[in-house]
CSV table of C-alpha atoms in Angstrom, one decimal:
chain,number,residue,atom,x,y,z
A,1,UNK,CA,70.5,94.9,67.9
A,2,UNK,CA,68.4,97.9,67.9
A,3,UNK,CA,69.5,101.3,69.2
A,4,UNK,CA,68.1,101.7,73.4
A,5,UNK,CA,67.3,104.6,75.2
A,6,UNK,CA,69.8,103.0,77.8
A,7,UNK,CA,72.4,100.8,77.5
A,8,UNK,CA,73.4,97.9,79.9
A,9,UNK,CA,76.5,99.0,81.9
A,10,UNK,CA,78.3,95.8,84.0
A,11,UNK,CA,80.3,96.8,87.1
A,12,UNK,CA,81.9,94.4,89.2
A,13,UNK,CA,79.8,94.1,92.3
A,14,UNK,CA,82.7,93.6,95.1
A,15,UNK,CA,84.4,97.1,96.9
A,16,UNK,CA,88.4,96.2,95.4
A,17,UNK,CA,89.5,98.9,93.4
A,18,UNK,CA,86.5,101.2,93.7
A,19,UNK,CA,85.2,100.7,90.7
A,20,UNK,CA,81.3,100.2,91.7
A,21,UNK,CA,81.1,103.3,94.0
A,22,UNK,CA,83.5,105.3,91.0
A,23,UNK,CA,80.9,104.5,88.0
A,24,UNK,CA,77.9,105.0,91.1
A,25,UNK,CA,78.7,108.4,91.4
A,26,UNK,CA,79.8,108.7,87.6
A,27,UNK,CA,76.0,107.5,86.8
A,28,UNK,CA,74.5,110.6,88.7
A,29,UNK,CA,75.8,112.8,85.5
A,30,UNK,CA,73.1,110.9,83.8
A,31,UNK,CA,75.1,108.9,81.3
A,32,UNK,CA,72.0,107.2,78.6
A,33,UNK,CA,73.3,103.8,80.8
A,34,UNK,CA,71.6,100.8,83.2
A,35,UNK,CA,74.9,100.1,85.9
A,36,UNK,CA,74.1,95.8,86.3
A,37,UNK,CA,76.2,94.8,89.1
A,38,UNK,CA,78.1,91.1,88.6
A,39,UNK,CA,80.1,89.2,90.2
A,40,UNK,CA,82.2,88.0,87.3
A,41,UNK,CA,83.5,90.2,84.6
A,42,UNK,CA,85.0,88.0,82.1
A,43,UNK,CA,81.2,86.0,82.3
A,44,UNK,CA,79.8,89.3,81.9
A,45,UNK,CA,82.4,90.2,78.7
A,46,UNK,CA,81.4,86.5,77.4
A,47,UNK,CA,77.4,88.0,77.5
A,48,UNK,CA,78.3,90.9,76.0
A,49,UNK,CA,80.2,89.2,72.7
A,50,UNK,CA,77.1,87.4,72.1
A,51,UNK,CA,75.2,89.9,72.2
A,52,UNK,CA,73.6,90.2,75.7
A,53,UNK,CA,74.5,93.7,77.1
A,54,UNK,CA,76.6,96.5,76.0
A,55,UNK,CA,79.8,98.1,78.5
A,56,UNK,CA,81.6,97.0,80.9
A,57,UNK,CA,83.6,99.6,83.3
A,58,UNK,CA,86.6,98.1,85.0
A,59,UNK,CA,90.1,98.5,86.7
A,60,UNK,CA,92.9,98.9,84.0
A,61,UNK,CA,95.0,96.3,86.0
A,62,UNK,CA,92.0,93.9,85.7
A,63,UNK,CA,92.0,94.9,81.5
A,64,UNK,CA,95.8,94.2,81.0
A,65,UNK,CA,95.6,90.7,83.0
A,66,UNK,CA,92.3,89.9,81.0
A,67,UNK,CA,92.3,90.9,77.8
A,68,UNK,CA,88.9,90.9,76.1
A,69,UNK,CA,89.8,90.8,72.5
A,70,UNK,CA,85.6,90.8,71.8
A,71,UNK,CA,85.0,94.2,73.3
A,72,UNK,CA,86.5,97.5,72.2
A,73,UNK,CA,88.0,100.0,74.5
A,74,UNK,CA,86.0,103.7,74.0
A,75,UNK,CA,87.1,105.4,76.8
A,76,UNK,CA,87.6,106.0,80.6
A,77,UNK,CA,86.5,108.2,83.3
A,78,UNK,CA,87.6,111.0,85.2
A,79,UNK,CA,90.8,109.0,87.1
A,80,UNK,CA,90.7,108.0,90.9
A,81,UNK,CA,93.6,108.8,92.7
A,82,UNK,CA,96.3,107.2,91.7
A,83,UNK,CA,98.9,107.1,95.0
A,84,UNK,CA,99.0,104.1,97.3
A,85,UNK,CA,98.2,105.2,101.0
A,86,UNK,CA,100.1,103.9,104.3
A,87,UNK,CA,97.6,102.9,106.9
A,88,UNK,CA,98.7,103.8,110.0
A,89,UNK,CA,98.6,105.8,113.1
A,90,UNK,CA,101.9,107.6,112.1
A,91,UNK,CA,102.9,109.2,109.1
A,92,UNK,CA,105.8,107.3,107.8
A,93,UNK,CA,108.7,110.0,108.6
A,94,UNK,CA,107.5,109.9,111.9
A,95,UNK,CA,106.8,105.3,112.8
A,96,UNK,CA,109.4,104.0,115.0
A,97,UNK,CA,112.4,102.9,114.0
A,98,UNK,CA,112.3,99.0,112.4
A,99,UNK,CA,108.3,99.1,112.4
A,100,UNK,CA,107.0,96.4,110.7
A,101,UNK,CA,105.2,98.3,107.4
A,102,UNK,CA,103.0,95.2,105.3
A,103,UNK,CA,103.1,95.5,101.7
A,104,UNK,CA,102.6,92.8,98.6
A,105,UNK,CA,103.8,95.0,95.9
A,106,UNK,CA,107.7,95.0,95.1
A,107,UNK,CA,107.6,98.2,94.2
A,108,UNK,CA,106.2,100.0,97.5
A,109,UNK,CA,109.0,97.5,99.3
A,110,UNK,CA,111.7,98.7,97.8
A,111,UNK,CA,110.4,102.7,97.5
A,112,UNK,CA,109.9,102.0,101.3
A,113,UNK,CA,113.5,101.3,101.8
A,114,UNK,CA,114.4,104.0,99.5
A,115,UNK,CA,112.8,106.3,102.4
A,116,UNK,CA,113.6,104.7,105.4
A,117,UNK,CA,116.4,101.7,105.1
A,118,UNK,CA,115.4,100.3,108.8
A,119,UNK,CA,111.8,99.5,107.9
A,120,UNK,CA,111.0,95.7,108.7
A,121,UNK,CA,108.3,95.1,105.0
A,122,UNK,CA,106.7,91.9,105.6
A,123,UNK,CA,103.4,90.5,103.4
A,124,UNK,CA,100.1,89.8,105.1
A,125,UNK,CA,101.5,86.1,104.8
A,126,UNK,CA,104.3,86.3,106.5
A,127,UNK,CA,102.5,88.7,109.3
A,128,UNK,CA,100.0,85.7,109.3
A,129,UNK,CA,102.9,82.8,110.0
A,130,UNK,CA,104.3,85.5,112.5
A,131,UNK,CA,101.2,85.6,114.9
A,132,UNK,CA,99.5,82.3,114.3
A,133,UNK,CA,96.7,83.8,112.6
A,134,UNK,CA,94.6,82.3,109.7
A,135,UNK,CA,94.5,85.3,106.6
A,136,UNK,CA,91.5,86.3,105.1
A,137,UNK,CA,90.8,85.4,101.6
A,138,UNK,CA,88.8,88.0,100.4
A,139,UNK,CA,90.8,91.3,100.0
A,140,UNK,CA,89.1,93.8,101.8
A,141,UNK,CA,88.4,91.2,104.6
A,142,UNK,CA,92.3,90.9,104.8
A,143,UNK,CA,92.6,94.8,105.1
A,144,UNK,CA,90.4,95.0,108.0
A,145,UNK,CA,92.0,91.7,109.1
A,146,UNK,CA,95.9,94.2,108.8
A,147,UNK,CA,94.3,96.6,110.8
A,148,UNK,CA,93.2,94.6,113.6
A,149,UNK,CA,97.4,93.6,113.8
A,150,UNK,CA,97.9,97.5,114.1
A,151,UNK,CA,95.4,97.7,117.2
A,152,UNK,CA,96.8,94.4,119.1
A,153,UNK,CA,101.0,96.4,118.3
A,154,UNK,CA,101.7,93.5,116.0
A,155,UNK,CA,102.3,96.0,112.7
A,156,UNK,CA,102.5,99.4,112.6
A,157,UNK,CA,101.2,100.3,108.9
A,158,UNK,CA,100.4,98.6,105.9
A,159,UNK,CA,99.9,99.7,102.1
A,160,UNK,CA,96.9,100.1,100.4
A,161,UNK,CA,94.5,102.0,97.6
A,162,UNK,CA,92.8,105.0,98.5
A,163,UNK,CA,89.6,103.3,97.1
A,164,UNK,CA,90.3,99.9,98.7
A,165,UNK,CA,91.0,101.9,101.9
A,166,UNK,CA,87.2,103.6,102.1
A,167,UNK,CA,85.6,100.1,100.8
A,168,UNK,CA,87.3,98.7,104.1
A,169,UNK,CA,85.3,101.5,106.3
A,170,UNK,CA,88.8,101.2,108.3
A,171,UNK,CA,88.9,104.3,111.4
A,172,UNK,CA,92.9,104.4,111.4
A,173,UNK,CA,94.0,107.3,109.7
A,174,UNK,CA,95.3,106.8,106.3
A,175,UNK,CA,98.7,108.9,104.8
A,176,UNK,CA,99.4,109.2,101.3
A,177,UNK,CA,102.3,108.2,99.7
A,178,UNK,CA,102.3,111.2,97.0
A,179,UNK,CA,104.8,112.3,94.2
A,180,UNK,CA,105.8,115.3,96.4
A,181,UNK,CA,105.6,117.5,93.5
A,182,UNK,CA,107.4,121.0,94.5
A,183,UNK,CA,109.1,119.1,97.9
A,184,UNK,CA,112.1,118.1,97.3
A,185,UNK,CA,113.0,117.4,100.8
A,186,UNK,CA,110.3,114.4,101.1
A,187,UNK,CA,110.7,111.1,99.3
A,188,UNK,CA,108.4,110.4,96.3
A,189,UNK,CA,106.3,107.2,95.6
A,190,UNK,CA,105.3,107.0,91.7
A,191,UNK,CA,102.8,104.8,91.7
A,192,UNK,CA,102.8,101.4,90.1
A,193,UNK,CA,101.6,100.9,86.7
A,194,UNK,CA,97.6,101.3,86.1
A,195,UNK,CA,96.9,103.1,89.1
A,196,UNK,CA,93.6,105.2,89.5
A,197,UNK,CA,92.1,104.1,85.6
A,198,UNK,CA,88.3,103.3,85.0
A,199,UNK,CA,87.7,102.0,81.6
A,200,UNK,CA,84.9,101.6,79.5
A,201,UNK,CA,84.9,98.8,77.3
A,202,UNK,CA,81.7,98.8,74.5
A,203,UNK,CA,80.4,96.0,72.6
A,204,UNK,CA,81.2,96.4,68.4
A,205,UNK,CA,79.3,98.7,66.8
A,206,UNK,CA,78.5,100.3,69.9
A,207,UNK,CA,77.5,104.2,69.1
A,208,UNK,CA,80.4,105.4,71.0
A,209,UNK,CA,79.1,109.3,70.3
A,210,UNK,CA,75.9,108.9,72.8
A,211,UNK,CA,79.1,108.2,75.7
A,212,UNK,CA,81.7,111.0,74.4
A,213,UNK,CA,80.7,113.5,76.8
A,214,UNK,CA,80.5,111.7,79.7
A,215,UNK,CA,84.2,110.2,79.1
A,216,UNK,CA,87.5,111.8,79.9
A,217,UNK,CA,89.3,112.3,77.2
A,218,UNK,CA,92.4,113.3,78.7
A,219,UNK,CA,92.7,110.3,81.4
A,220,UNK,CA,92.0,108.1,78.3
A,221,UNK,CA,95.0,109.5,76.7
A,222,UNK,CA,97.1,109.1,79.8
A,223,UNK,CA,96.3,105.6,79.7
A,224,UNK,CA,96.9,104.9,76.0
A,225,UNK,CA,100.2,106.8,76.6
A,226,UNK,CA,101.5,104.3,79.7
A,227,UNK,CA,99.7,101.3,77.8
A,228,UNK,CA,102.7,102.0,75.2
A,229,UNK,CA,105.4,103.2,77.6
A,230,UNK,CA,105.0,99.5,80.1
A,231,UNK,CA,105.0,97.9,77.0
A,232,UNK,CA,108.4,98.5,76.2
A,233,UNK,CA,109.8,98.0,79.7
A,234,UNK,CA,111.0,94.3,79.9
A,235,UNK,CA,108.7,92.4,81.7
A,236,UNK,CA,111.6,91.2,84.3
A,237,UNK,CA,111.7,95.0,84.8
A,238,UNK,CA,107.6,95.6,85.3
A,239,UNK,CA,107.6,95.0,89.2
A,240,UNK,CA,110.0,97.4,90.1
A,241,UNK,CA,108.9,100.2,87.9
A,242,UNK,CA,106.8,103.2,89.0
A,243,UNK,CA,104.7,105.0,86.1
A,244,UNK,CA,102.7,108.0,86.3
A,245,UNK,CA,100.9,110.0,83.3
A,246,UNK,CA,98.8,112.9,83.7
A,247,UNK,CA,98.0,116.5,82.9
A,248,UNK,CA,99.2,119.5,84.1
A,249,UNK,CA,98.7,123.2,84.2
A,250,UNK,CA,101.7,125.1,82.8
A,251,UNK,CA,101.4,127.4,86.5
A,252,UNK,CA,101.8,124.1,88.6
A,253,UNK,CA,104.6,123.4,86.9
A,254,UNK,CA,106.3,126.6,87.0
A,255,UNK,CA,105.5,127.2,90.7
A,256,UNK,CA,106.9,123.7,91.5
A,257,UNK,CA,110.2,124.1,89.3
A,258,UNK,CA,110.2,127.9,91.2
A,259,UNK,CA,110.2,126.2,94.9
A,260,UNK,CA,112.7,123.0,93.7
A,261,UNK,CA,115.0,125.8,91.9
A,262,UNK,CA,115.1,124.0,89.2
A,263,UNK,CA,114.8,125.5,85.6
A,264,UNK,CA,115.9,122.8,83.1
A,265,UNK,CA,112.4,122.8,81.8
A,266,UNK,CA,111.7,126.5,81.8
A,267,UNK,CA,112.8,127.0,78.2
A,268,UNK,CA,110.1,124.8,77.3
A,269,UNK,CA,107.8,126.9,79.6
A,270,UNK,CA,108.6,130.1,78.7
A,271,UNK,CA,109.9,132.7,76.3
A,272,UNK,CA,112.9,134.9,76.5
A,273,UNK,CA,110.6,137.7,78.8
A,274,UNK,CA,109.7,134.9,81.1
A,275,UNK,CA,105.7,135.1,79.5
A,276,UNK,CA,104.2,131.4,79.3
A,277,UNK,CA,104.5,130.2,75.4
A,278,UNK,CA,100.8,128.7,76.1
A,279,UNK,CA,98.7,127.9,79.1
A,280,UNK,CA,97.3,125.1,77.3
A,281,UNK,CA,97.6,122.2,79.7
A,282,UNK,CA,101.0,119.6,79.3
A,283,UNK,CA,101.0,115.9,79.9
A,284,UNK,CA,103.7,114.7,82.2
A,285,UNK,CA,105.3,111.4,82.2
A,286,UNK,CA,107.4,110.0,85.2
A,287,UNK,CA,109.3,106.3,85.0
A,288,UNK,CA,111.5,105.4,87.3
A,289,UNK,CA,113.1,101.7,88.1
A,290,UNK,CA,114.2,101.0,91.9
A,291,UNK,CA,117.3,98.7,92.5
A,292,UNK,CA,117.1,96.3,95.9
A,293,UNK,CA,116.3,97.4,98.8
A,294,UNK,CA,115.9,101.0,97.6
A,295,UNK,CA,119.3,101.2,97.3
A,296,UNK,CA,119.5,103.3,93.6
A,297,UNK,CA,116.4,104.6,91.8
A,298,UNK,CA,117.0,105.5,87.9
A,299,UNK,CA,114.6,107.7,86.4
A,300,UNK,CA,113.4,110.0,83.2
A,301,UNK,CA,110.7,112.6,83.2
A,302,UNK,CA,109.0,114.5,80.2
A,303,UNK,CA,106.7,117.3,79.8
A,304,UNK,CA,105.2,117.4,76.6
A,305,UNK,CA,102.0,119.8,75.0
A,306,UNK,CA,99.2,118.0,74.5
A,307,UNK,CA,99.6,117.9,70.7
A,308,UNK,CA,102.9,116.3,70.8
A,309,UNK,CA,102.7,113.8,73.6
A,310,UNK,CA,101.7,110.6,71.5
A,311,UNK,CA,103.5,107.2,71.2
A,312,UNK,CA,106.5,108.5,69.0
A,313,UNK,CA,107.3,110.6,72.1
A,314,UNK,CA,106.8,107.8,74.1
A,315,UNK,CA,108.8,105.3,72.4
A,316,UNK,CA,111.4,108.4,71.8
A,317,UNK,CA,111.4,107.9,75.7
A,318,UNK,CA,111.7,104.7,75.6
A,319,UNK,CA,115.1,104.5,73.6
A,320,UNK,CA,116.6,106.9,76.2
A,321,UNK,CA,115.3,104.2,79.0
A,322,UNK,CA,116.9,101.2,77.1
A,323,UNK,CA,120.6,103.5,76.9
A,324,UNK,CA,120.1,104.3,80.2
A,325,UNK,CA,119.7,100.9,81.1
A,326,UNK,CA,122.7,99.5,79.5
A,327,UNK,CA,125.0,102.4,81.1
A,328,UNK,CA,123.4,101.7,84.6
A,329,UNK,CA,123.0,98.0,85.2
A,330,UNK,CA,126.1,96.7,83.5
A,331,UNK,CA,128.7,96.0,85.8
A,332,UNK,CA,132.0,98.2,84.7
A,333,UNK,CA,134.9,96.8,84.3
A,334,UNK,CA,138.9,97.1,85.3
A,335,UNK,CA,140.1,99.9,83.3
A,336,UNK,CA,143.4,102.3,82.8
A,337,UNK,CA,142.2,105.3,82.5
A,338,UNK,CA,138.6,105.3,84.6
A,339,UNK,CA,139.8,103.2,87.5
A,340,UNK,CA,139.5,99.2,88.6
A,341,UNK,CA,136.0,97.5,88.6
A,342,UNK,CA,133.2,98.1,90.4
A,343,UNK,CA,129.8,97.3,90.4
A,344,UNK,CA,126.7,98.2,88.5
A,345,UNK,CA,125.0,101.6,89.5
A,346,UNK,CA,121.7,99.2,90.2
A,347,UNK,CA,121.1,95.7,91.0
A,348,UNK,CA,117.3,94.9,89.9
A,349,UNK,CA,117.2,91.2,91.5
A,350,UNK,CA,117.2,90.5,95.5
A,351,UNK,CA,120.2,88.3,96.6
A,352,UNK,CA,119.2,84.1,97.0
């Protein structure tokens, strides 16, 4: 195929994930590309290995459930937020007690409950069966569809994307659920795995150089980093796990440690005069696993310089996670010396 002045860039033409408006406003940098809008990407990634088109740009969720072993991952662009949102009229410190808060994802339910135990989570299809209503099929539909049930008083939040949350042109106020970096006093959501990624997937033998400095290299690392680290979570595990990898600035992470009081890290940070080693930027990696009901949470954390934050210090990581497993979900048993049995630290499945 001969070399274009532009290339032929498919994005999926519907409002879930952001994607479309993302790569819209990424196209105004002037990329050498033609945005196509479809309505099916696996047709379009089906064109593209026979030759009829060049990139696609999609949701990382939508790459890991459909692989495209044709096309070639090059890269990905600066990364949308990454937090869920609670839509709502109250922040949720402050919704009455037992509101009704809608959620899918098994993860939000139980980090829900982790923050406030008499929440009432419900899916939009129980919520549906509750008021005699028929639900949407289309997502976004079903979004503005939730936040009708919050004006009639039949919900009082439900969780979504930031991106899904503008594509829904929905007037009730949104809150995010953040990682409450530096506030130790307010309960932290890390967001599921794949959160926030636009990838860029390139035909083969695609000159990946005319793209390079349009790309993110950093959020492509990030994603190459938690490709690795979900991998090696068991996939019973993979619902209830909350992943988040990113850069950040030595300074944040000082300041933050400085208002927690905590200065495990520091040494890492800092030399023996309290001078920064290097302001060069660190990547961060948070896991955590949350037991029923929100009950336990287990967790690890790293922050790594750039330079040494590749997969051998993510599967490093992920030995640590398997030992920590084994100590926390084995139940314990009868014993002389520690005490009688008792129960395992965290119970991953709900009760029958």
């Amino acid at each position: 195929m001969t070399e274009k002045e532009t290339f032929d860039l498919f994005v999926p033409a519907d409002n879930i994930d952001g994607i479309r408006p993302h790569v819209l406003r990424w196209s105004e940098r002037e990329p050498p590309v033609k945005v196509i809008e479809v309505d099916d990407l696996n047709r379009a990634a089906a064109d593209i290995v026979v030759g009829e088109g060049d990139l696609i740009a999609c949701d990382a969720k939508w790459l890991m459930e459909n692989p495209q072993p044709g096309l070639n991952v090059i890269g990905a662009l600066e990364r949308r937020e990454p937090t869920m949102v609670l839509v709502g009229n109250d922040k949720l410190e402050y919704v009455p007690k037992n509101a009704i808060i809608i959620t899918e994802l098994p993860l939000l339910k139980r980090q829900l409950l982790r923050a406030r135990s008499d929440l009432v989570i419900k899916t939009p299809t129980e919520i549906a069966k509750d008021t005699g209503s028929e639900l949407p099929e289309e997502y976004i539909s079903c979004l503005q569809w939730l936040n009708e049930q919050i004006e009639n008083g039949n919900i009082d939040g439900f969780i979504t994307t930031r991106s899904n949350y503008s594509a829904a042109s929905i007037r009730t106020r949104r809150h995010t659920l953040g990682m409450q970096r530096g506030d130790a006093s307010r309960q932290r959501f890390v967001p599921p795995p794949w959160q926030g990624y636009t990838m860029i997937l390139a035909r083969p033998k695609f000159p990946i150089q005319c793209l390079l400095e349009y790309l993110d290299e950093g959020n492509y690392r990030s994603f190459q980093l938690e490709s690795v680290l979900v991998a090696g979570i068991p996939p019973q595990h993979q619902d209830f796990i909350g992943v988040n990898i990113s850069q950040r600035k030595v300074a944040t992470i000082l300041k933050e440690m400085l208002d927690k009081s905590e200065q495990q890290l520091s040494h890492e940070l800092v030399d023996i005069n309290g001078d920064i080693i290097s302001g060069k930027p660190r990547i961060e990696v948070v896991l955590e696993l949350v037991g029923v009901n929100g009950s336990s949470t287990v967790s690890i954390e790293r922050v790594a310089p750039m330079d040494e934050a590749t997969t051998v210090m993510i599967r490093k990581m992920l030995v640590e996670w398997e030992h920590l497993m084994d100590v926390t979900v084995t139940e314990n048993p009868d014993h002389p010396r520690y005490g009688p049995a008792c129960p395992p630290f965290i119970t991953l499945d709900e009760e029958e």
